[in-house]
XYZ file of N, CA and C in Angstrom:
738
model
N 0.834 -1.197 0.000
C 0.000 0.000 0.000
C 0.871 1.252 0.000
N 0.281 2.369 -0.467
C 1.017 3.625 -0.542
C 0.166 4.764 0.004
N 0.773 5.605 0.829
C 0.103 6.811 1.314
C 0.975 8.009 0.970
N 0.393 9.191 1.062
C 1.109 10.407 0.683
C 1.091 11.411 1.824
N 2.260 11.960 2.138
C 2.355 13.044 3.107
C 2.346 14.366 2.366
N 1.866 15.424 3.006
C 1.801 16.738 2.383
C 3.173 17.242 1.967
N 3.226 17.978 0.851
C 4.490 18.472 0.307
C 5.222 19.357 1.312
N 6.553 19.354 1.226
C 7.410 20.114 2.132
C 8.345 21.009 1.342
N 8.536 22.235 1.802
C 9.507 23.139 1.207
C 10.917 22.652 1.570
N 11.900 22.799 0.669
C 13.263 22.342 0.984
C 13.832 22.944 2.271
N 13.459 24.180 2.588
C 13.982 24.848 3.785
C 13.129 24.612 5.028
N 12.049 23.871 4.869
C 11.104 23.664 5.966
C 11.462 22.422 6.778
N 11.247 22.493 8.077
C 11.382 21.338 8.969
C 9.978 20.977 9.434
N 9.523 19.764 9.100
C 8.140 19.399 9.403
C 8.059 18.079 10.153
N 7.059 18.009 11.018
C 6.782 16.778 11.765
C 5.646 16.040 11.072
N 5.843 14.761 10.827
C 4.832 13.932 10.174
C 4.504 12.728 11.053
N 3.309 12.203 10.860
C 2.928 10.979 11.563
C 2.031 10.139 10.666
N 1.969 8.858 10.957
C 1.101 7.948 10.205
C 0.458 6.972 11.178
N -0.869 6.855 11.093
C -1.609 5.956 11.976
C -1.790 4.594 11.311
N -1.374 3.549 12.018
C -1.534 2.176 11.541
C -2.833 1.546 12.033
N -3.642 2.290 12.752
C -4.772 1.692 13.462
C -5.735 0.949 12.534
N -5.851 1.399 11.280
C -6.753 0.743 10.343
C -6.297 -0.634 9.895
N -5.028 -0.985 10.147
C -4.502 -2.283 9.705
C -4.053 -3.171 10.865
N -4.235 -2.719 12.083
C -3.742 -3.482 13.237
C -4.692 -4.598 13.671
N -5.955 -4.506 13.273
C -6.945 -5.541 13.624
C -6.978 -5.830 15.126
N -6.948 -4.767 15.904
C -7.034 -4.916 17.351
C -5.708 -5.112 18.055
N -4.632 -5.355 17.309
C -3.305 -5.536 17.911
C -2.657 -4.163 18.134
N -1.419 -4.163 18.610
C -0.671 -2.934 18.827
C 0.713 -3.063 18.204
N 1.401 -1.949 18.065
C 2.753 -1.966 17.498
C 3.744 -2.419 18.561
N 4.482 -3.486 18.246
C 5.505 -3.988 19.166
C 6.855 -3.334 18.871
N 7.182 -3.197 17.585
C 8.413 -2.516 17.170
C 8.172 -1.880 15.808
N 8.944 -0.820 15.516
C 8.732 -0.092 14.267
C 10.049 0.451 13.739
N 10.129 0.583 12.420
C 11.306 1.162 11.769
C 10.844 2.006 10.593
N 11.558 3.086 10.321
C 11.259 3.957 9.190
C 12.527 4.108 8.365
N 12.462 3.681 7.108
C 13.643 3.648 6.236
C 13.486 4.642 5.095
N 14.547 5.401 4.829
C 14.574 6.305 3.682
C 15.050 5.514 2.471
N 14.147 5.253 1.540
C 14.488 4.458 0.362
C 15.022 5.320 -0.769
N 14.455 6.528 -0.926
C 14.904 7.412 -2.000
C 14.695 8.859 -1.576
N 15.708 9.704 -1.820
C 15.584 11.116 -1.498
C 16.753 11.630 -0.682
N 16.853 12.962 -0.590
C 17.975 13.600 0.102
C 17.547 14.259 1.406
N 16.410 13.857 1.947
C 15.941 14.451 3.201
C 16.672 13.837 4.388
N 16.532 14.484 5.544
C 17.122 13.987 6.788
C 15.988 13.644 7.753
N 15.991 12.411 8.263
C 14.994 11.972 9.233
C 15.546 12.134 10.644
N 14.706 12.599 11.555
C 15.097 12.703 12.961
C 13.862 12.492 13.834
N 14.103 12.297 15.123
C 13.012 12.110 16.099
C 12.022 11.038 15.656
N 12.552 9.949 15.106
C 11.685 8.838 14.682
C 11.206 8.092 15.922
N 9.903 7.935 16.051
C 9.349 7.265 17.228
C 8.027 6.607 16.871
N 7.479 5.874 17.813
C 6.174 5.255 17.593
C 5.402 5.147 18.901
N 4.086 5.098 18.763
C 3.199 4.816 19.883
C 2.673 3.395 19.681
N 1.622 3.041 20.374
C 1.045 1.705 20.214
C 0.296 1.554 18.898
N -0.034 2.690 18.243
C -0.821 2.606 17.012
C -0.285 3.454 15.859
N 0.788 4.223 16.065
C 1.253 5.112 15.007
C 2.763 5.303 15.042
N 3.301 5.832 13.942
C 4.723 6.183 13.867
C 4.814 7.664 13.545
N 5.943 8.294 13.887
C 6.119 9.712 13.598
C 7.594 10.021 13.397
N 7.865 11.162 12.753
C 9.251 11.582 12.534
C 9.272 13.060 12.175
N 10.458 13.636 12.213
C 10.676 15.000 11.753
C 11.542 14.931 10.502
N 11.162 15.683 9.470
C 11.877 15.650 8.189
C 12.378 17.046 7.848
N 13.643 17.130 7.470
C 14.239 18.400 7.060
C 15.009 18.197 5.760
N 15.343 19.316 5.107
C 16.145 19.248 3.892
C 15.381 18.718 2.697
N 16.138 18.192 1.745
C 15.558 17.694 0.507
C 15.903 18.591 -0.665
N 15.920 18.021 -1.865
C 16.207 18.778 -3.076
C 14.898 19.233 -3.718
N 14.853 20.461 -4.231
C 13.625 20.951 -4.859
C 13.127 20.014 -5.954
N 11.844 19.725 -5.911
C 11.147 18.928 -6.923
C 11.476 17.438 -6.904
N 12.149 16.952 -5.857
C 12.381 15.516 -5.790
C 11.190 14.821 -5.136
N 11.071 13.527 -5.386
C 10.011 12.696 -4.823
C 10.655 11.729 -3.840
N 10.394 11.942 -2.563
C 10.989 11.129 -1.504
C 10.134 9.886 -1.275
N 10.797 8.762 -1.063
C 10.091 7.511 -0.782
C 10.598 6.933 0.537
N 9.679 6.684 1.452
C 9.990 6.111 2.760
C 9.279 4.771 2.909
N 9.873 3.886 3.690
C 9.257 2.600 3.992
C 9.043 2.516 5.498
N 7.783 2.400 5.901
C 7.447 2.194 7.311
C 7.173 0.710 7.511
N 7.888 0.122 8.451
C 7.758 -1.325 8.691
C 7.524 -1.552 10.184
N 6.481 -2.313 10.521
C 6.181 -2.579 11.930
C 5.986 -4.072 12.174
N 6.183 -4.461 13.421
C 5.842 -5.810 13.887
C 4.797 -5.625 14.975
N 3.667 -6.307 14.846
C 2.574 -6.139 15.798
C 2.704 -7.120 16.959
N 1.917 -6.872 17.997
C 1.911 -7.776 19.153
C 1.309 -9.130 18.794
N 0.649 -9.203 17.630
C 0.111 -10.482 17.154
C 1.134 -11.244 16.321
N 2.355 -10.684 16.192
C 3.415 -11.351 15.446
C 3.382 -11.093 13.954
N 2.553 -10.169 13.498
C 2.426 -9.875 12.070
C 3.371 -8.737 11.681
N 4.036 -8.872 10.523
C 4.903 -7.817 9.993
C 4.170 -7.079 8.882
N 4.055 -5.763 9.016
C 3.339 -4.945 8.040
C 4.279 -3.886 7.474
N 4.032 -3.509 6.222
C 4.889 -2.541 5.542
C 4.040 -1.545 4.770
N 4.467 -0.296 4.756
C 3.747 0.764 4.047
C 4.742 1.676 3.354
N 4.477 2.006 2.091
C 5.291 2.968 1.358
C 4.692 4.360 1.536
N 5.528 5.315 1.902
C 5.079 6.688 2.124
C 5.815 7.603 1.148
N 5.069 8.402 0.386
C 5.646 9.314 -0.595
C 5.546 10.753 -0.098
N 6.561 11.540 -0.411
C 6.614 12.938 0.018
C 7.267 13.769 -1.079
N 6.585 14.820 -1.533
C 7.134 15.714 -2.552
C 7.846 16.889 -1.889
N 9.010 17.243 -2.429
C 9.750 18.418 -1.963
C 9.510 19.524 -2.980
N 8.765 20.543 -2.574
C 8.365 21.595 -3.505
C 8.562 22.974 -2.879
N 9.191 23.912 -3.610
C 9.278 25.283 -3.109
C 7.875 25.817 -2.875
N 7.621 26.382 -1.706
C 6.265 26.792 -1.368
C 6.261 27.953 -0.388
N 5.348 28.894 -0.623
C 5.150 29.993 0.324
C 4.322 29.540 1.513
N 3.745 28.336 1.427
C 2.885 27.838 2.501
C 3.663 27.492 3.757
N 4.975 27.331 3.633
C 5.767 26.961 4.802
C 5.742 28.039 5.882
N 5.364 29.279 5.502
C 5.322 30.371 6.471
C 3.924 30.596 7.052
N 2.933 29.847 6.570
C 1.554 30.055 7.008
C 1.309 29.487 8.395
N 1.922 28.355 8.702
C 1.675 27.700 9.988
C 1.695 26.198 9.808
N 1.561 25.457 10.908
C 1.654 23.998 10.827
C 0.492 23.381 10.060
N 0.758 22.211 9.490
C -0.269 21.426 8.805
C -0.097 19.992 9.273
N -0.935 19.550 10.202
C -0.713 18.254 10.853
C -1.889 17.296 10.744
N -2.985 17.699 10.130
C -4.188 16.857 10.103
C -4.193 15.897 8.919
N -4.633 14.673 9.165
C -4.854 13.722 8.075
C -6.251 13.949 7.500
N -6.484 13.371 6.329
C -7.811 13.484 5.719
C -8.858 12.769 6.577
N -8.477 11.658 7.182
C -9.417 10.941 8.047
C -9.901 11.838 9.193
N -8.983 12.565 9.810
C -9.359 13.418 10.937
C -10.367 14.483 10.527
N -10.168 15.075 9.353
C -11.100 16.103 8.880
C -12.472 15.501 8.598
N -12.489 14.321 7.969
C -13.763 13.660 7.650
C -14.496 13.257 8.923
N -13.767 12.740 9.904
C -14.403 12.364 11.170
C -14.961 13.593 11.884
N -14.249 14.723 11.802
C -14.770 15.965 12.386
C -16.071 16.380 11.706
N -16.135 16.175 10.375
C -17.356 16.528 9.641
C -18.532 15.678 10.107
N -18.309 14.374 10.304
C -19.385 13.510 10.786
C -19.767 13.856 12.225
N -18.796 14.295 13.015
C -19.112 14.738 14.371
C -20.019 15.963 14.339
N -19.778 16.850 13.363
C -20.661 18.008 13.209
C -22.079 17.550 12.884
N -22.198 16.529 12.064
C -23.524 16.003 11.726
C -24.192 15.394 12.954
N -23.406 14.815 13.841
C -23.974 14.190 15.038
C -24.592 15.229 15.957
N -24.081 16.458 15.910
C -24.645 17.520 16.741
C -26.063 17.866 16.302
N -26.418 17.487 15.058
C -27.764 17.760 14.563
C -28.674 16.546 14.751
N -28.239 15.586 15.546
C -29.094 14.450 15.863
C -28.686 13.153 15.204
N -27.590 13.144 14.427
C -27.171 11.923 13.748
C -26.379 11.039 14.709
N -26.681 9.762 14.729
C -25.947 8.835 15.591
C -24.567 8.596 14.991
N -23.527 8.960 15.730
C -22.162 8.914 15.200
C -21.633 7.484 15.205
N -21.835 6.782 14.098
C -21.353 5.416 13.932
C -21.010 5.239 12.459
N -19.881 5.813 12.042
C -19.543 5.910 10.626
C -18.954 4.602 10.106
N -19.471 4.131 8.984
C -18.978 2.909 8.356
C -17.795 3.242 7.447
N -16.973 2.238 7.062
C -15.882 2.488 6.114
C -16.382 3.080 4.800
N -17.550 2.642 4.336
C -18.106 3.175 3.092
C -18.410 4.665 3.227
N -18.928 5.066 4.386
C -19.224 6.481 4.614
C -17.942 7.305 4.703
N -16.890 6.730 5.282
C -15.612 7.438 5.358
C -15.051 7.701 3.968
N -15.093 6.689 3.086
C -14.556 6.873 1.735
C -15.464 7.771 0.898
N -16.768 7.757 1.183
C -17.662 8.712 0.534
C -17.304 10.131 0.969
N -16.989 10.293 2.260
C -16.553 11.588 2.763
C -15.244 12.029 2.134
N -14.338 11.067 1.870
C -13.061 11.383 1.228
C -13.290 11.922 -0.177
N -14.193 11.300 -0.925
C -14.496 11.790 -2.276
C -15.114 13.186 -2.222
N -16.002 13.400 -1.260
C -16.617 14.729 -1.126
C -15.576 15.774 -0.726
N -14.602 15.385 0.108
C -13.530 16.311 0.489
C -12.678 16.651 -0.724
N -12.329 15.648 -1.546
C -11.574 15.894 -2.779
C -12.319 16.881 -3.675
N -13.633 16.654 -3.831
C -14.441 17.512 -4.705
C -14.533 18.934 -4.156
N -14.707 19.051 -2.836
C -14.812 20.373 -2.212
C -13.527 21.164 -2.387
N -12.378 20.518 -2.161
C -11.103 21.214 -2.278
C -10.797 21.584 -3.730
N -11.221 20.739 -4.685
C -11.033 21.065 -6.103
C -11.888 22.274 -6.482
N -13.103 22.320 -5.958
C -14.000 23.454 -6.220
C -13.438 24.738 -5.627
N -12.928 24.653 -4.403
C -12.357 25.845 -3.771
C -11.118 26.327 -4.513
N -10.296 25.388 -4.969
C -9.073 25.773 -5.681
C -9.406 26.553 -6.949
N -10.542 26.219 -7.571
C -10.951 26.898 -8.801
C -11.585 28.253 -8.529
N -11.886 28.541 -7.265
C -12.524 29.815 -6.907
C -11.657 30.615 -5.933
N -10.346 30.526 -6.116
C -9.380 31.330 -5.353
C -9.362 31.028 -3.862
N -9.707 29.797 -3.489
C -9.556 29.382 -2.089
C -8.658 28.143 -2.060
N -7.451 28.319 -2.551
C -6.484 27.219 -2.615
C -5.798 27.075 -1.262
N -6.007 25.936 -0.594
C -5.438 25.702 0.734
C -4.264 24.732 0.706
N -3.686 24.509 -0.477
C -2.541 23.599 -0.597
C -2.935 22.156 -0.266
N -4.185 21.800 -0.580
C -4.700 20.457 -0.287
C -3.905 19.394 -1.037
N -3.616 18.308 -0.339
C -2.859 17.194 -0.909
C -3.799 16.334 -1.756
N -4.104 16.807 -2.962
C -5.062 16.126 -3.835
C -4.444 14.867 -4.440
N -5.243 13.802 -4.607
C -4.726 12.578 -5.232
C -4.511 12.790 -6.726
N -3.661 11.964 -7.331
C -3.425 12.068 -8.767
C -4.697 11.760 -9.550
N -5.516 10.846 -9.027
C -6.791 10.487 -9.639
C -7.892 10.755 -8.625
N -8.973 11.393 -9.037
C -10.060 11.724 -8.121
C -10.557 10.472 -7.395
N -10.638 10.570 -6.063
C -11.102 9.443 -5.262
C -10.043 8.389 -5.023
N -8.813 8.639 -5.477
C -7.768 7.628 -5.372
C -6.860 7.785 -4.173
N -7.155 8.717 -3.278
C -6.310 8.935 -2.114
C -6.572 7.942 -1.002
N -5.884 8.149 0.115
C -6.009 7.280 1.282
C -6.457 8.125 2.468
N -7.239 7.538 3.349
C -7.720 8.260 4.521
C -6.577 8.731 5.417
N -5.442 7.999 5.396
C -4.308 8.366 6.251
C -3.362 9.361 5.588
N -3.661 9.785 4.347
C -2.856 10.819 3.699
C -2.921 12.106 4.515
N -1.804 12.826 4.595
C -1.823 14.152 5.202
C -2.659 15.073 4.311
N -3.466 15.925 4.927
C -4.350 16.794 4.145
C -3.582 17.909 3.436
N -2.510 18.395 4.061
C -1.735 19.482 3.473
C -2.266 20.865 3.785
N -3.480 20.964 4.333
C -4.056 22.283 4.596
C -3.581 22.812 5.951
N -3.468 24.135 6.106
C -3.035 24.700 7.392
C -4.009 24.334 8.513
N -3.479 24.077 9.691
C -4.328 23.725 10.828
C -5.353 24.819 11.139
N -5.005 26.066 10.845
C -5.913 27.181 11.138
C -7.197 27.120 10.319
N -7.204 26.313 9.253
C -8.384 26.245 8.381
C -9.191 24.967 8.579
N -8.743 24.075 9.467
C -9.383 22.763 9.601
C -10.850 22.879 10.004
N -11.153 23.742 10.955
C -12.533 23.874 11.421
C -13.461 24.289 10.286
N -13.057 25.296 9.522
C -13.886 25.755 8.406
C -14.080 24.691 7.351
N -13.010 23.932 7.061
C -13.105 22.864 6.062
C -14.020 21.747 6.551
N -13.861 21.338 7.817
C -14.667 20.243 8.361
C -16.148 20.600 8.388
N -16.474 21.824 8.790
C -17.882 22.227 8.829
C -18.444 22.340 7.414
N -17.654 22.855 6.474
C -18.100 22.929 5.079
C -18.358 21.533 4.523
N -17.488 20.585 4.878
C -17.685 19.207 4.441
C -18.948 18.625 5.070
N -19.190 18.956 6.343
C -20.410 18.491 7.014
C -21.651 19.012 6.299
N -21.592 20.249 5.807
C -22.721 20.820 5.070
C -22.979 20.045 3.785
N -21.904 19.480 3.194
C -22.065 18.691 1.971
C -22.566 17.281 2.269
N -22.214 16.756 3.450
C -22.598 15.395 3.828
C -24.024 15.333 4.371
N -24.430 16.346 5.122
C -25.699 16.327 5.857
C -26.938 16.058 5.003
N -27.077 16.647 3.787
C -28.302 16.402 3.017
C -28.567 14.927 2.728
N -27.511 14.140 2.517
C -27.696 12.713 2.247
C -28.271 11.986 3.453
N -28.112 12.579 4.631
C -28.654 11.996 5.858
C -30.020 12.580 6.206
N -30.472 13.546 5.398
C -31.731 14.197 5.714
C -31.616 15.139 6.885
N -30.395 15.651 7.120
C -30.152 16.526 8.263
C -29.820 17.944 7.794
N -29.985 18.881 8.682
C -29.627 20.273 8.422
C -28.804 20.792 9.589
N -27.821 21.635 9.287
C -26.970 22.187 10.329
C -27.717 23.256 11.128
N -27.460 23.309 12.425
C -28.098 24.292 13.293
C -27.474 25.669 13.171
N -28.087 26.648 13.812
C -27.626 28.032 13.745
C -26.237 28.191 14.351
N -25.959 27.479 15.444
C -24.644 27.569 16.082
C -23.545 27.083 15.139
N -23.825 25.980 14.429
C -22.848 25.447 13.477
C -22.597 26.440 12.357
N -23.649 27.083 11.875
C -23.505 28.061 10.797
C -22.685 29.271 11.254
N -22.834 29.647 12.507
C -22.041 30.760 13.035
C -20.564 30.387 13.104
N -20.278 29.155 13.519
C -18.880 28.712 13.561
C -18.317 28.559 12.158
N -19.172 28.199 11.194
C -18.729 28.123 9.804
C -18.309 29.502 9.309
N -19.077 30.528 9.654
C -18.735 31.891 9.238
C -17.371 32.299 9.787
N -17.099 31.928 11.044
C -15.800 32.237 11.650
C -14.678 31.473 10.954
N -14.930 30.185 10.657
C -13.921 29.371 9.980
C -13.626 29.869 8.580
N -14.662 30.297 7.856
C -14.466 30.798 6.499
C -13.725 32.129 6.508
N -13.902 32.910 7.565
C -13.156 34.171 7.680
C -11.662 33.888 7.770
N -11.289 32.842 8.531
C -9.876 32.457 8.633
C -9.354 31.965 7.292
N -10.181 31.201 6.568
C -9.776 30.684 5.262
C -9.560 31.824 4.274
N -10.489 32.770 4.237
C -10.344 33.905 3.317
C -9.125 34.748 3.669
N -8.843 34.880 4.957
C -7.678 35.657 5.387
C -6.384 35.026 4.892
N -6.283 33.701 5.022
C -5.073 33.005 4.581
C -4.942 33.056 3.065
N -6.054 32.853 2.351
C -5.999 32.840 0.889
C -5.754 34.226 0.310
N -6.015 35.274 1.100
C -5.831 36.641 0.617
C -4.410 37.137 0.793
N -3.563 36.370 1.498
C -2.188 36.812 1.717
C -1.434 36.877 0.394
N -0.584 37.867 0.291
C 0.195 38.043 -0.928
C 1.265 36.966 -0.995
N 1.285 36.207 -2.069
C 2.269 35.154 -2.242
C 3.573 35.698 -2.814
N 4.665 35.093 -2.430
C 5.975 35.484 -2.946
C 6.073 35.117 -4.410
N 6.589 36.018 -5.224
C 6.734 35.738 -6.650
C 7.909 36.528 -7.196
N 8.372 36.131 -8.365
C 9.477 36.832 -9.000
C 8.961 37.879 -9.975
N 9.889 38.534 -10.654
C 9.515 39.523 -11.654
C 8.933 38.826 -12.880
N 7.993 39.492 -13.555
C 7.468 38.970 -14.809
C 8.527 39.068 -15.894
N 8.402 38.242 -16.926
C 9.409 38.234 -17.999
C 9.404 39.541 -18.795
N 8.308 40.271 -18.745
C 8.227 41.526 -19.497
C 8.585 42.750 -18.657
N 9.026 42.524 -17.398
C 9.376 43.649 -16.525
C 10.594 44.398 -17.076
N 10.499 45.716 -17.155
C 11.605 46.527 -17.663
C 12.714 46.565 -16.618
N 13.904 46.109 -16.983
C 15.010 45.995 -16.034
C 15.863 47.257 -15.971
N 15.836 48.069 -17.008
C 16.659 49.274 -17.020
C 17.988 49.032 -17.724
N 18.576 50.097 -18.218
C 19.804 49.979 -19.004
C 20.981 49.491 -18.178
N 20.954 49.711 -16.869
C 22.085 49.323 -16.029
C 22.091 47.862 -15.633
N 21.044 47.121 -15.972
C 20.969 45.708 -15.595
C 21.685 44.861 -16.636
N 22.767 44.199 -16.257
C 23.544 43.402 -17.199
C 22.789 42.139 -17.596
N 23.131 41.564 -18.737
C 22.499 40.332 -19.224
C 23.187 39.125 -18.596
N 22.374 38.191 -18.097
C 22.886 36.944 -17.526
C 22.473 35.798 -18.433
N 23.435 34.928 -18.767
C 23.171 33.852 -19.727
C 22.137 32.862 -19.215
N 22.283 32.427 -17.954
C 21.405 31.381 -17.429
C 20.289 31.939 -16.552
N 20.629 32.759 -15.586
C 19.601 33.311 -14.702
C 20.115 34.606 -14.098
N 19.218 35.458 -13.700
C 19.604 36.723 -13.077
C 19.461 36.615 -11.568
N 20.546 36.815 -10.816
C 20.450 36.734 -9.357
C 19.745 37.941 -8.743
N 19.646 39.041 -9.506
C 19.069 40.267 -8.966
C 17.612 40.477 -9.379
N 17.214 39.889 -10.497
C 15.819 39.979 -10.933
C 15.323 38.585 -11.313
N 15.141 37.702 -10.333
C 14.681 36.348 -10.635
C 13.283 36.371 -11.237
N 13.063 35.544 -12.241
C 11.769 35.485 -12.918
C 10.965 34.329 -12.350
N 10.012 34.642 -11.475
C 9.129 33.621 -10.917
C 9.854 32.648 -10.015
N 9.102 31.610 -9.585
C 9.658 30.545 -8.769
C 9.753 29.299 -9.618
N 10.694 28.454 -9.284
C 10.837 27.214 -10.022
C 9.613 26.339 -9.795
N 9.038 25.835 -10.878
C 7.877 24.956 -10.780
C 8.310 23.502 -10.918
N 7.701 22.648 -10.112
C 8.047 21.232 -10.169
C 7.212 20.521 -11.225
């Protein structure tokens, strides 16, 4: 199996974690190891709990695709392995704040919001994956309407994993979860209460504030440099044109 962690800027130091609880079948982690299979990143603070593994990642080359192997032995004597992918991408998002939530956590928060309107909180795996598809669709819609939260979208719609890192700033999680709950509730025949709508307004204010921040960018190719600006064969250190795209 393969999961994806949210992209990291080369200069950023980020803490990541992965929950094995969905594959433990009631057992616990007896021992764990995290191996760097491909990439130039540095792993530190590698640790595990009874149900998850975590580490801190720094460095990396711009636009490289890092591959990690998480391997555990359970208290039931079973050996499990998971491939974890991580993209190293130059990003202005590294200055926005931490991003630590998985997609599962956001979806579960959305169902919890529905439970406040009278829904019995007992979510099936099918409902979780339905919520994942709705989250993918919601984030794609927002990205097209200038509310890009750096969501860790799957390569194919609906092809992600519940344990994938969401990639969105923690400051926006509440607004995203309540918005997702608004999309889920009609299928249950439920409607959100006034209190939930008020908290949604507060969450959306935080989202709009983050999306309205001016992003770092280089000079346009048509920018007039002036007669005193010398010609550089490969790149100009004084008037860089845009950011490198991966």
